[in-house]
CSV table of C-alpha atoms in Angstrom, one decimal:
chain,number,residue,atom,x,y,z
X,5,MET,CA,-0.1,0.1,-0.2
X,6,ALA,CA,3.1,1.8,0.6
X,7,MET,CA,4.3,1.8,-2.2
X,8,ALA,CA,1.4,2.3,-4.2
X,9,LEU,CA,0.6,5.6,-2.1
X,10,ARG,CA,4.6,6.9,-3.0
X,11,CYS,CA,3.5,6.6,-6.6
X,12,PHE,CA,0.1,7.5,-6.7
X,13,ARG,CA,2.2,11.2,-6.4
X,14,HIS,CA,2.6,10.5,-9.6
X,15,LEU,CA,-1.0,10.7,-10.9
X,16,PRO,CA,-1.1,13.2,-12.8
X,17,SER,CA,1.4,13.7,-14.9
X,18,LEU,CA,1.4,10.1,-15.6
X,19,LEU,CA,-2.1,10.4,-16.6
X,20,TYR,CA,-1.4,13.5,-18.5
X,21,ARG,CA,1.2,11.9,-21.0
X,22,PHE,CA,-0.9,8.8,-21.1
X,23,SER,CA,-3.5,10.5,-23.2
X,24,PHE,CA,-1.2,10.9,-25.7
X,25,ALA,CA,0.4,7.0,-25.4
X,26,MET,CA,-3.5,5.5,-26.2
X,27,ASN,CA,-2.5,3.8,-29.2
X,28,ARG,CA,0.9,3.0,-28.2
X,29,GLY,CA,0.0,1.1,-24.9
X,30,LEU,CA,0.9,2.5,-21.6
X,31,PRO,CA,4.0,5.2,-20.3
X,32,GLN,CA,6.5,4.9,-18.4
X,33,ALA,CA,6.8,4.8,-15.6
X,34,PRO,CA,7.8,8.2,-13.5
X,35,ALA,CA,10.7,8.2,-12.1
X,36,GLY,CA,10.4,6.6,-8.7
X,37,CYS,CA,7.8,5.0,-9.5
X,38,PRO,CA,8.8,1.0,-7.4
X,39,ALA,CA,10.1,-1.7,-9.8
X,40,LEU,CA,7.0,-4.1,-8.7
X,41,LEU,CA,5.2,-1.4,-10.5
X,42,LEU,CA,7.4,-0.7,-13.5
X,43,ASP,CA,4.8,-2.0,-16.2
X,44,GLY,CA,4.4,1.8,-17.5
X,45,CYS,CA,2.7,1.8,-13.8
X,46,ARG,CA,0.0,-0.4,-14.8
X,47,GLN,CA,-1.1,-1.2,-11.2
X,48,CYS,CA,-0.9,2.4,-10.1
X,49,VAL,CA,-3.7,2.9,-12.9
X,50,HIS,CA,-5.6,0.0,-12.7
X,51,ARG,CA,-5.9,-0.5,-9.2
X,52,MET,CA,-5.8,2.2,-7.9
X,53,LEU,CA,-8.7,3.9,-10.6
X,54,LEU,CA,-9.5,0.4,-12.9
X,55,THR,CA,-9.5,3.7,-15.7
X,56,ARG,CA,-8.8,7.0,-15.9
X,57,GLN,CA,-10.9,8.1,-19.2
X,58,LEU,CA,-9.1,10.7,-21.2
X,59,ALA,CA,-12.2,11.2,-23.7
X,60,THR,CA,-13.0,14.4,-23.4
X,61,LYS,CA,-16.4,16.2,-24.3
X,62,LYS,CA,-17.3,19.9,-24.1
X,63,ALA,CA,-18.4,22.1,-22.2
X,64,LYS,CA,-22.0,23.9,-22.5
X,65,GLY,CA,-21.1,27.0,-24.0
X,66,LYS,CA,-17.6,27.3,-23.4
X,67,GLY,CA,-16.0,24.8,-25.5
X,68,GLN,CA,-13.6,23.6,-23.8
X,69,SER,CA,-13.4,19.3,-22.9
X,70,GLN,CA,-13.7,17.8,-19.1
X,71,ALA,CA,-12.0,14.2,-18.1
X,72,ARG,CA,-14.5,12.0,-16.8
X,73,VAL,CA,-13.4,9.7,-13.9
X,74,ASN,CA,-14.1,6.4,-13.0
X,75,ILE,CA,-12.8,5.1,-9.6
X,76,SER,CA,-12.2,2.2,-8.5
X,77,ALA,CA,-15.1,0.9,-5.5
X,78,ALA,CA,-12.4,-1.5,-4.2
X,79,LEU,CA,-10.4,1.3,-3.7
X,80,VAL,CA,-12.6,3.3,-1.5
X,81,GLU,CA,-15.6,0.8,-0.2
X,82,GLU,CA,-15.0,2.4,2.9
X,83,ILE,CA,-15.1,5.8,2.6
X,84,ILE,CA,-18.6,5.4,0.8
X,85,ASN,CA,-20.3,3.0,-1.6
X,86,LEU,CA,-20.9,5.2,-5.1
X,87,GLU,CA,-22.8,2.4,-6.3
X,88,GLU,CA,-25.3,3.4,-3.2
X,89,THR,CA,-24.1,7.3,-4.4
X,90,ASN,CA,-25.6,6.7,-7.8
X,91,GLU,CA,-28.7,5.0,-7.3
X,92,ASP,CA,-29.7,7.6,-4.9
X,93,MET,CA,-29.7,9.5,-7.9
X,94,GLN,CA,-31.5,7.5,-10.0
X,95,ALA,CA,-33.9,6.9,-7.8
X,96,VAL,CA,-34.4,10.8,-8.4
X,97,VAL,CA,-34.5,10.6,-12.2
X,98,GLU,CA,-36.9,7.4,-11.9
X,99,ALA,CA,-39.2,9.9,-9.8
X,100,LEU,CA,-39.5,12.5,-12.2
X,101,LYS,CA,-40.1,9.9,-14.8
X,102,GLU,CA,-42.9,8.5,-12.9
X,103,ASP,CA,-44.7,13.0,-12.1
X,104,PHE,CA,-44.7,12.9,-15.7
X,105,SER,CA,-46.4,10.3,-16.7
X,106,ARG,CA,-48.9,9.9,-13.3
X,107,ASN,CA,-50.1,13.8,-13.7
X,108,LEU,CA,-48.2,15.9,-16.6
X,109,SER,CA,-50.6,14.7,-19.5
X,110,VAL,CA,-53.1,16.8,-21.8
X,111,ARG,CA,-55.8,14.2,-21.5
X,112,THR,CA,-56.4,13.6,-17.5
X,113,SER,CA,-58.0,10.2,-16.8
X,114,PRO,CA,-59.1,8.7,-14.0
X,115,GLY,CA,-55.6,7.0,-13.4
X,116,ALA,CA,-54.5,11.0,-13.1
X,117,LEU,CA,-56.8,11.3,-9.8
X,118,ASP,CA,-55.4,8.0,-8.2
X,119,HIS,CA,-52.5,9.3,-6.2
X,120,ILE,CA,-53.7,12.7,-5.5
X,121,ILE,CA,-52.9,13.4,-2.1
X,122,VAL,CA,-56.1,14.2,0.5
X,123,LEU,CA,-55.1,15.7,3.5
X,124,THR,CA,-57.8,14.8,6.3
X,125,LYS,CA,-58.1,14.6,10.4
X,126,ASP,CA,-56.8,10.7,9.9
X,127,GLY,CA,-53.2,11.7,8.3
X,128,LYS,CA,-52.7,12.2,4.2
X,129,PHE,CA,-53.9,9.5,2.2
X,130,PRO,CA,-54.1,9.0,-1.5
X,131,LEU,CA,-57.8,10.2,-3.9
X,132,ASN,CA,-57.7,6.3,-4.4
X,133,GLN,CA,-57.7,4.5,-0.5
X,134,LEU,CA,-60.8,7.4,0.0
X,135,GLY,CA,-63.0,7.2,-2.8
X,136,GLN,CA,-63.3,4.9,-5.8
X,137,ILE,CA,-62.3,6.7,-8.7
X,138,SER,CA,-64.3,5.6,-12.5
X,139,GLN,CA,-64.9,7.8,-15.5
X,140,LYS,CA,-68.5,7.9,-16.8
X,141,SER,CA,-67.9,9.8,-20.3
X,142,PRO,CA,-64.6,11.0,-21.6
X,143,GLN,CA,-65.7,14.5,-20.5
X,144,LEU,CA,-66.6,13.0,-16.9
X,145,ILE,CA,-64.6,11.8,-13.8
X,146,ILE,CA,-67.0,11.3,-11.3
X,147,VAL,CA,-65.8,10.3,-7.8
X,148,ASN,CA,-67.6,8.0,-5.5
X,149,MET,CA,-66.9,8.8,-1.6
X,150,THR,CA,-70.0,6.7,0.3
X,151,ASN,CA,-66.6,4.9,1.7
X,152,PHE,CA,-64.9,7.4,3.8
X,153,PRO,CA,-68.6,10.6,3.3
X,154,GLU,CA,-66.8,12.5,6.1
X,155,SER,CA,-63.1,13.1,3.4
X,156,THR,CA,-65.4,14.4,0.4
X,157,ALA,CA,-64.5,18.0,1.0
X,158,ALA,CA,-61.0,17.1,2.1
X,159,ALA,CA,-60.9,15.3,-1.3
X,160,THR,CA,-62.3,18.9,-3.3
X,161,LYS,CA,-60.2,20.3,-1.8
X,162,ALA,CA,-57.2,18.5,-2.9
X,163,ILE,CA,-58.5,18.0,-6.4
X,164,ARG,CA,-59.3,21.7,-7.5
X,165,GLU,CA,-55.6,22.5,-5.9
X,166,SER,CA,-53.6,19.8,-7.7
X,167,GLY,CA,-52.7,21.5,-10.3
X,168,MET,CA,-54.7,19.9,-12.9
X,169,ASN,CA,-56.7,22.2,-13.7
X,170,LEU,CA,-59.5,20.6,-12.2
X,171,ASN,CA,-63.0,22.2,-11.3
X,172,PRO,CA,-64.8,19.6,-9.0
X,173,GLU,CA,-68.1,19.8,-7.9
X,174,VAL,CA,-69.7,18.4,-5.5
X,175,ASP,CA,-72.8,16.2,-4.9
X,176,GLY,CA,-73.5,14.4,-1.9
X,177,THR,CA,-70.6,11.4,-1.4
X,178,ILE,CA,-70.3,12.2,-5.2
X,179,ILE,CA,-67.4,14.2,-6.9
X,180,ARG,CA,-68.6,15.3,-10.2
X,181,VAL,CA,-64.9,16.4,-11.9
X,182,PRO,CA,-65.5,17.6,-15.9
X,183,ILE,CA,-63.4,16.8,-17.9
X,184,PRO,CA,-61.0,20.4,-19.4
X,185,LYS,CA,-61.0,21.3,-23.2
X,186,VAL,CA,-57.2,20.5,-24.2
X,187,THR,CA,-56.8,24.7,-24.0
X,188,ARG,CA,-53.2,26.0,-25.9
X,189,GLU,CA,-53.1,28.2,-22.3
X,190,HIS,CA,-53.5,24.2,-20.5
X,191,ARG,CA,-51.2,23.2,-22.9
X,192,GLU,CA,-48.4,25.9,-21.7
X,193,SER,CA,-49.5,25.5,-17.9
X,194,LEU,CA,-48.3,21.8,-18.3
X,195,ALA,CA,-45.2,22.7,-19.5
X,196,LYS,CA,-44.4,24.8,-17.0
X,197,LEU,CA,-45.2,22.3,-14.4
X,198,ALA,CA,-43.2,19.6,-16.2
X,199,LYS,CA,-40.2,23.2,-15.6
X,200,GLN,CA,-41.0,23.3,-12.2
X,201,SER,CA,-41.3,19.6,-10.9
X,202,THR,CA,-37.6,19.6,-13.0
X,203,ASN,CA,-36.2,22.1,-10.7
X,204,LYS,CA,-36.8,20.2,-7.6
X,205,SER,CA,-35.5,17.2,-8.3
X,206,LYS,CA,-32.7,19.0,-9.8
X,207,GLU,CA,-32.7,20.6,-6.4
X,208,ALA,CA,-33.4,16.6,-4.9
X,209,LEU,CA,-29.8,15.9,-6.6
X,210,ARG,CA,-27.8,18.5,-4.8
X,211,LYS,CA,-28.7,17.6,-2.5
X,212,VAL,CA,-27.3,14.1,-2.7
X,213,ARG,CA,-24.7,14.8,-4.1
X,214,SER,CA,-23.4,16.9,-1.0
X,215,LYS,CA,-24.8,15.0,1.2
X,216,SER,CA,-21.9,12.4,-0.7
X,217,ILE,CA,-18.8,14.5,-0.8
X,218,ASN,CA,-19.5,16.3,2.4
X,219,GLN,CA,-19.8,12.3,3.3
X,220,VAL,CA,-16.1,11.7,1.7
X,221,LYS,CA,-14.9,14.8,3.2
X,222,LYS,CA,-14.4,13.2,6.2
X,223,SER,CA,-11.4,10.0,6.1
X,224,LYS,CA,-9.6,13.5,4.4
X,225,ASN,CA,-6.9,12.5,7.2
X,226,LYS,CA,-7.1,8.5,6.2
X,227,VAL,CA,-6.5,9.1,2.4
X,228,SER,CA,-4.4,11.0,0.0
X,229,GLU,CA,-5.6,14.4,-1.3
X,230,ASP,CA,-5.8,12.8,-5.2
X,231,THR,CA,-8.4,10.2,-3.7
X,232,ILE,CA,-10.9,12.5,-2.3
X,233,TRP,CA,-10.6,14.8,-5.2
X,234,LEU,CA,-11.8,11.7,-7.3
X,235,LEU,CA,-14.0,10.7,-5.4
X,236,GLU,CA,-15.4,14.4,-5.5
X,237,LYS,CA,-14.8,13.5,-9.2
X,238,GLN,CA,-16.4,10.7,-10.0
X,239,ILE,CA,-20.1,12.0,-7.7
X,240,GLN,CA,-19.8,15.5,-9.2
X,241,GLN,CA,-19.7,13.5,-12.7
X,242,MET,CA,-22.6,10.8,-11.8
X,243,ALA,CA,-24.5,13.6,-10.4
X,244,ASP,CA,-24.0,15.9,-13.5
X,245,ASP,CA,-25.0,12.1,-15.9
X,246,ALA,CA,-28.4,12.6,-13.2
X,247,ALA,CA,-29.3,16.2,-14.2
X,248,ALA,CA,-28.7,15.1,-18.0
X,249,GLU,CA,-31.7,12.3,-17.6
X,250,MET,CA,-33.4,15.2,-16.4
X,251,ASP,CA,-33.0,17.6,-18.8
X,252,LYS,CA,-33.7,15.8,-22.1
X,253,LEU,CA,-36.6,13.5,-20.3
X,254,LEU,CA,-38.4,17.5,-19.5
X,255,ALA,CA,-36.9,18.4,-23.3
X,256,ALA,CA,-39.4,15.5,-24.3
X,257,LYS,CA,-42.4,16.0,-22.3
X,258,THR,CA,-41.9,20.1,-22.8
X,259,LYS,CA,-42.8,18.3,-27.2
X,260,GLU,CA,-45.2,16.5,-25.9
X,261,LEU,CA,-47.4,19.1,-23.9
X,262,LEU,CA,-47.3,21.9,-26.8
X,263,GLY,CA,-47.9,19.3,-29.3
């Protein structure tokens, strides 16, 4: 481990040389590298980092290039679980997909009302747990609140404030929900909601990133500064990828909504 750490100090210059020698094999070992690792510092690169991809892409609006980093999870498993961090970020992306699919459709369907949250005196519940939702006609959805009549008013309020441009009407324990005509204004309103949902998801993504980076920084006295830097770079890269996926989802949904 000591030899690997000594060699790790030469990593920046090694990686720089590596980018110009992709087709000629690994570069020669830097001066001072232990004899055990003389094979172009192959073990330094492949065991300590596994891969350091120097294929670059243009940074947005700057025409600059930025390196992509992949760190071996085995190297840092005692510091942070990168796989778990990536799963947390992808969970935020999946939640945005579900929100788009469930709540941001030009055509309102009974299923779109299922998960509207109703605030009752006993707590918060999805609408489909309190009432029976059915479509009477293409222009009308019915919510039967017979099983929980005391929650009729709360359910009506939740539907009206759902952001779906719905104006429910109450008839005893029956809530009638007329389906609005698809106007340009309605489409634009949904597109704004899609943007707002994406911004909220990106905020949640930033929280995951910050939590992970803070966890890494707590180990700065146990590992080298280079390792901390590479871990932070990897986490930022994962967050950038997730954010880019969100932007693609938003672009596709906006195109769908506005036609």
